[in-house]
Tab-separated table of C-alpha atoms in Angstrom:
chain	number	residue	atom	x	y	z
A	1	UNK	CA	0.000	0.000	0.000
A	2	UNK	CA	1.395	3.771	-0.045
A	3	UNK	CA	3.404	4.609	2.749
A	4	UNK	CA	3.640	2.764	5.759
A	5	UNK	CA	1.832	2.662	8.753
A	6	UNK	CA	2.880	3.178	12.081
A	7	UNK	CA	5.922	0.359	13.325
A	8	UNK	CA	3.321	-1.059	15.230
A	9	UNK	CA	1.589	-1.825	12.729
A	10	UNK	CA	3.857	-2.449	10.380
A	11	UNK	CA	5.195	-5.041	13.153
A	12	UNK	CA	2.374	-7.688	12.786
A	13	UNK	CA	3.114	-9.991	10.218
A	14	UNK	CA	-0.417	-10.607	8.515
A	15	UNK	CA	-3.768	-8.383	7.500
A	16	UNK	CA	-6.500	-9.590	9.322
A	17	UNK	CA	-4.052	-8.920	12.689
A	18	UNK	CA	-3.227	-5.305	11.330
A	19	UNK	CA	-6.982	-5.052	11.161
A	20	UNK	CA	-7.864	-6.079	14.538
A	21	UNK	CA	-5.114	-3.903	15.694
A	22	UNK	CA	-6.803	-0.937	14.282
A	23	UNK	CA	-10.459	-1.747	14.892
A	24	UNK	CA	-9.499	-2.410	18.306
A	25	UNK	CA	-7.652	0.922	18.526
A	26	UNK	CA	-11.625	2.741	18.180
A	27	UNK	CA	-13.039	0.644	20.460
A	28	UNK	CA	-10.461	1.597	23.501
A	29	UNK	CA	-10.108	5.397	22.285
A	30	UNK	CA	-13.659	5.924	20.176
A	31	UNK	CA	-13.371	10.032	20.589
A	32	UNK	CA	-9.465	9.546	18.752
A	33	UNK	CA	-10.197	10.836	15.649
A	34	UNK	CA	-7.379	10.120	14.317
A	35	UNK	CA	-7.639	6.327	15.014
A	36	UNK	CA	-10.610	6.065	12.932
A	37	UNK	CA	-8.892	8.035	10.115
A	38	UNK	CA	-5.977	5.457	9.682
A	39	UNK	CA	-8.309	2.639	10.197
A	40	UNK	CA	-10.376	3.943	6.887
A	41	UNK	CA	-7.235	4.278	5.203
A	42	UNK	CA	-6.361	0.683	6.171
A	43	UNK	CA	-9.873	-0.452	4.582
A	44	UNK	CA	-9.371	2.019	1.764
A	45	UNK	CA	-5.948	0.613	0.346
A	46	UNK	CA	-4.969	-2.482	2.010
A	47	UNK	CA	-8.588	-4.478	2.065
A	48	UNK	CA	-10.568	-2.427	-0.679
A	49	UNK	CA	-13.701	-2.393	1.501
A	50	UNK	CA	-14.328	1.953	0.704
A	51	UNK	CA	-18.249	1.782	1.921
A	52	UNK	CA	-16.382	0.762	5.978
A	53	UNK	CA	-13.611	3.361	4.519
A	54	UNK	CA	-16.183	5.851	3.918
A	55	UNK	CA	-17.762	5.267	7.366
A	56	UNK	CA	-14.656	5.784	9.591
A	57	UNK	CA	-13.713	8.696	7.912
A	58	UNK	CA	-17.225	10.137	8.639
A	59	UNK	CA	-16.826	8.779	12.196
A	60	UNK	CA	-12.978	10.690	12.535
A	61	UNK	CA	-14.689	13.696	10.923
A	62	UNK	CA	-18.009	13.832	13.360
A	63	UNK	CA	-15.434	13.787	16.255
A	64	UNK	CA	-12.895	17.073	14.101
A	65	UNK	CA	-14.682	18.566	11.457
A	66	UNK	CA	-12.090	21.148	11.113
A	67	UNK	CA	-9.399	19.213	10.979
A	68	UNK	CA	-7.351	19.654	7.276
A	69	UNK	CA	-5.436	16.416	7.488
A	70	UNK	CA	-8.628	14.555	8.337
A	71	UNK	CA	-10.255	15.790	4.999
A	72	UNK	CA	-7.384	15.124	3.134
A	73	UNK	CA	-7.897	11.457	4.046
A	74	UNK	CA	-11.434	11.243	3.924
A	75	UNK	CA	-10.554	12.597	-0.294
A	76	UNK	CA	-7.665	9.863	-0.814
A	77	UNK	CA	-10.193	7.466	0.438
A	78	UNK	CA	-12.499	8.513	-2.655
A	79	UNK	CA	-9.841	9.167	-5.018
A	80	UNK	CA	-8.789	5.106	-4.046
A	81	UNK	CA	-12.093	4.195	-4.856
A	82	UNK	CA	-12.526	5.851	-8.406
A	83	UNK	CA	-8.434	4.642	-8.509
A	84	UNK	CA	-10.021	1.002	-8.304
A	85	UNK	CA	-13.112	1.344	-10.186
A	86	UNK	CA	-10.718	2.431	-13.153
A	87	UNK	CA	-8.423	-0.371	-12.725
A	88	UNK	CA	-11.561	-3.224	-12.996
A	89	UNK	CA	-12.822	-1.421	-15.868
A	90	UNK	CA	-9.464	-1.070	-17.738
A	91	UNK	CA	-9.002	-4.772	-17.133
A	92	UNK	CA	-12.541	-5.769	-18.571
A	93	UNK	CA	-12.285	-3.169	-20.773
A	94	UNK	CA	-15.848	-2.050	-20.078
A	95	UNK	CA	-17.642	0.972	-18.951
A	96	UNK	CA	-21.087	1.018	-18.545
A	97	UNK	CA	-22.955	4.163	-17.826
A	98	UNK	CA	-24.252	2.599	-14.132
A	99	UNK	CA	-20.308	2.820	-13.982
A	100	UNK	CA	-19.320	5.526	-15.475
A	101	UNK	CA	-21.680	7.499	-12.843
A	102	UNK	CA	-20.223	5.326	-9.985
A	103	UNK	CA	-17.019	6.812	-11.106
A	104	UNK	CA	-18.110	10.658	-11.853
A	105	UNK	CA	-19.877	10.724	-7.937
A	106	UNK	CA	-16.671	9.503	-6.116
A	107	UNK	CA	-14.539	12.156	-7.838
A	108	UNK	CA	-17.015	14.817	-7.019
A	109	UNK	CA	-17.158	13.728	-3.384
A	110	UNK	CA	-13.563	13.713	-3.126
A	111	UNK	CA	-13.299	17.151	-4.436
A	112	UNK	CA	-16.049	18.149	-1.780
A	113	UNK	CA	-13.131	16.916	0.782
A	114	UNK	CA	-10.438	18.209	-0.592
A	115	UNK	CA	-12.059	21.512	-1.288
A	116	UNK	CA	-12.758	21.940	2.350
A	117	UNK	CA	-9.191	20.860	3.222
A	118	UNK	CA	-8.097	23.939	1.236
A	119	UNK	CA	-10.244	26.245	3.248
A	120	UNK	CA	-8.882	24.836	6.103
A	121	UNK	CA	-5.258	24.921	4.738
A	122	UNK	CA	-4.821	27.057	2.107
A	123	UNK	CA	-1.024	26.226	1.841
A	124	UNK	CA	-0.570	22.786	1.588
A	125	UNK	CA	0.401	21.491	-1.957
A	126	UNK	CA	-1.110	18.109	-1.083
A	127	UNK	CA	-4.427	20.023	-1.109
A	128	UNK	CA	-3.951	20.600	-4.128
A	129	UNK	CA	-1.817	18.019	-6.073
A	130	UNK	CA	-3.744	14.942	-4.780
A	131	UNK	CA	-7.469	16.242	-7.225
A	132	UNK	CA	-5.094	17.436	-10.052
A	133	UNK	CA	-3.684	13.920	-10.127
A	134	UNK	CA	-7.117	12.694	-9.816
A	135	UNK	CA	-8.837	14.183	-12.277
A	136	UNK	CA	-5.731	13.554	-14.838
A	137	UNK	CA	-5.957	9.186	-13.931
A	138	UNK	CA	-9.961	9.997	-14.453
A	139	UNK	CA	-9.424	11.975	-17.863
A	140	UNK	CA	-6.642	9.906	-19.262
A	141	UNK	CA	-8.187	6.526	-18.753
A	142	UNK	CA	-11.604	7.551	-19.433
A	143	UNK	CA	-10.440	8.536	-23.137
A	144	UNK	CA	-8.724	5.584	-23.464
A	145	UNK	CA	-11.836	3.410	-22.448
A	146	UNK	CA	-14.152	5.060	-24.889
A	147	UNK	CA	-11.680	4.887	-28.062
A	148	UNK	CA	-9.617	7.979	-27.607
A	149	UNK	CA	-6.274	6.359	-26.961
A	150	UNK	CA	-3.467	9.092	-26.412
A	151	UNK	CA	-6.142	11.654	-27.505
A	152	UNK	CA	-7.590	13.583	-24.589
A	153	UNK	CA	-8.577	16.813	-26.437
A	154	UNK	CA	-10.564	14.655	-28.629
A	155	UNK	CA	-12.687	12.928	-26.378
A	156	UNK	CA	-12.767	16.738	-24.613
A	157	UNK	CA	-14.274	18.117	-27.903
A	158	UNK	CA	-17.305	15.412	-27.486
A	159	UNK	CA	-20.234	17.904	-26.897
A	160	UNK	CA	-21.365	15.362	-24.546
A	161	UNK	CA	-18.273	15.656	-22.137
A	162	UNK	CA	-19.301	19.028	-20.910
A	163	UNK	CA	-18.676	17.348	-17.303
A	164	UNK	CA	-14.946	16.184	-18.502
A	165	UNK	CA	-13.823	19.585	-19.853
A	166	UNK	CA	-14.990	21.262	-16.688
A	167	UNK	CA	-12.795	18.626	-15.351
A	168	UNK	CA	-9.650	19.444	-16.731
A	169	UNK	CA	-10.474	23.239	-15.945
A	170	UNK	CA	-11.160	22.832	-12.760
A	171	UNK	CA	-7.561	21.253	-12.503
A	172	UNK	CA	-5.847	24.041	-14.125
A	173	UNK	CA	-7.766	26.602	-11.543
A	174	UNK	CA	-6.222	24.231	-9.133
A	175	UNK	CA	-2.387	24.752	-10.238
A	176	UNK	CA	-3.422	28.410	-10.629
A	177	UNK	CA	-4.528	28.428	-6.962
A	178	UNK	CA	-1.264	26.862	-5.715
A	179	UNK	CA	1.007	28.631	-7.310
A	180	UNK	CA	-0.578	31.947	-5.667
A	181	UNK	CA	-0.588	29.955	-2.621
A	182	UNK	CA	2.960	29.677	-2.592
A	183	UNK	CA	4.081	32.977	-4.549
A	184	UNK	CA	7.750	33.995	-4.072
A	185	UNK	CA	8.893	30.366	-3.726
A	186	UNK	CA	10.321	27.881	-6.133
A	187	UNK	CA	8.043	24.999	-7.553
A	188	UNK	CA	8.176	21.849	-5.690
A	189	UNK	CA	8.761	18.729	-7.675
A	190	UNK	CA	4.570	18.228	-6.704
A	191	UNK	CA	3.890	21.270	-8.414
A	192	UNK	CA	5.915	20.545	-11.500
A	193	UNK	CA	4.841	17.034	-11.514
A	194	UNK	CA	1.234	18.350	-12.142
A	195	UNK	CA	2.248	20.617	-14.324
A	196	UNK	CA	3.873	17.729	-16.203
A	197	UNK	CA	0.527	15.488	-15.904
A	198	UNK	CA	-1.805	18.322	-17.372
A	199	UNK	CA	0.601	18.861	-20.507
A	200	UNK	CA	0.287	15.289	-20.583
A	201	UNK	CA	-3.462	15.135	-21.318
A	202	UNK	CA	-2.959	18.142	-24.159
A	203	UNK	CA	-0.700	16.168	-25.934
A	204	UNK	CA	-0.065	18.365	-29.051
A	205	UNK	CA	-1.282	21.596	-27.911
A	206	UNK	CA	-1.592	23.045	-31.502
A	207	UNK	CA	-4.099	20.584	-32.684
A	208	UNK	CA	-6.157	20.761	-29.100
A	209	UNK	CA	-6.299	24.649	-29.445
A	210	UNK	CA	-7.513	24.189	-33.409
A	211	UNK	CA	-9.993	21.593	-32.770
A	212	UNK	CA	-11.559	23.787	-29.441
A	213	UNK	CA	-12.015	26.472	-31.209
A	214	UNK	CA	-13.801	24.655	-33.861
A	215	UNK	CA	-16.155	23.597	-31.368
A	216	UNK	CA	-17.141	27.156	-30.701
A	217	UNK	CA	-19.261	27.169	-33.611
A	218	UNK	CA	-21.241	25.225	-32.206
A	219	UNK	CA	-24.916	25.508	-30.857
A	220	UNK	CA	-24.523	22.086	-28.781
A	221	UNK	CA	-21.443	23.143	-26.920
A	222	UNK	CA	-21.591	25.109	-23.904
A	223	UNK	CA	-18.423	27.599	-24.530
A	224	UNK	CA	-17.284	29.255	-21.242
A	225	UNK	CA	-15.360	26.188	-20.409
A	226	UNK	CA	-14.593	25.522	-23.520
A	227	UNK	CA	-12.421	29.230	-23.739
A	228	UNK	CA	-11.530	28.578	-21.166
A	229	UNK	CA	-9.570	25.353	-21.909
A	230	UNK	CA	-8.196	27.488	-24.987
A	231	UNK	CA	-6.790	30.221	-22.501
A	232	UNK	CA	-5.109	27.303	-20.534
């Protein structure tokens, strides 16, 4: 899983132990919010099971609703889930649309989280970095599941995928919003790593700008985000 746990943890040698240890861990300190944090994050990326990772996230964040690093785990716990829910379908190499709304309610219920960990913490990159990266896995492997293999702006320029392009703006306002965060410093390798990710998903910027603005013409296309994207 990503990162380690605590060496106590880390100590006992199987799952189903770690698990006890944690579960355990509420039960002797139930007002810890913290406990119940790591123990959704141990459901969340070493068992899979997000609807009990959900649930003691909720619990951690009854008990500190204002607490940034809190929301920030209550979001990775949603980004894991859409994380997953993209791995199945790129192994089956199906997405239904019972799916593809599965996945498109997780990612905006993460961003709910991590939106409120920014108003809590304006100034953390991880705030920040952790949606960008989401919404890039989401974008990138959603193109390449409907037939838009290493062509993002494509599948953008759908008049359907109003939702997607919004996306990918909302991602950009992001960076936007870190980098004035943090004015006066150098970029940390986070920030130029999701730099790097977005220019990723543009591919040949020439050809996304000239197919975008093509788009404009059109009645079916709502354009705001659309000139946006351009601008970007």
């Amino acid at each position: 899983w990503e990162g380690p746990f605590s060496a106590l943890i880390s100590a006992i040698p199987t799952t189903e132990g770690k698990q006890r240890a944690f579960e355990e861990l509420t039960l002797l300190f139930p007002e810890e919010p913290h406990f119940w944090a790591h123990l959704g994050r141990f459901y969340s990326r070493v068992i899979q099971d997000h609807r009990k990772a959900h649930e003691a996230h909720q619990r951690a964040l009854d008990l500190a609703e204002a607490d940034p690093v809190l929301r920030h785990m209550a979001g990775m716990a949603w980004r894991a889930e859409v994380y997953d829910v993209l791995n199945s379908a790129s192994v089956s190499g199906g997405l239904s649309p019972e799916l593809e709304a599965h996945i498109q309610a997780a990612v905006r219920q993460a961003g709910r989280e991590f939106d409120e960990a920014r108003r809590l913490d304006l100034r953390s990159e991880y705030n920040y970095v952790s949606q960008i990266q989401l919404i890039e896995r989401v974008l990138g492997v959603l193109a390449h599941l409907k037939g838009f293999l290493n062509d993002v702006p494509r599948f953008l320029a759908i008049s359907g995928n109003l939702r997607y392009r919004e996306l990918l703006d909302d991602a950009e306002e992001l960076l936007a919003q870190l980098s004035r965060a943090r004015a006066g410093e150098v970029p940390s390798r986070f920030q130029q790593d999701a730099r790097s990710r977005l220019d990723k998903l543009y591919g040949d910027h020439s050809k996304a700008i000239e197919g975008w603005t093509n788009m404009l013409d059109r009645a079916d296309v709502y354009r705001p985000p659309m000139r946006r994207l351009i601008v970007h």
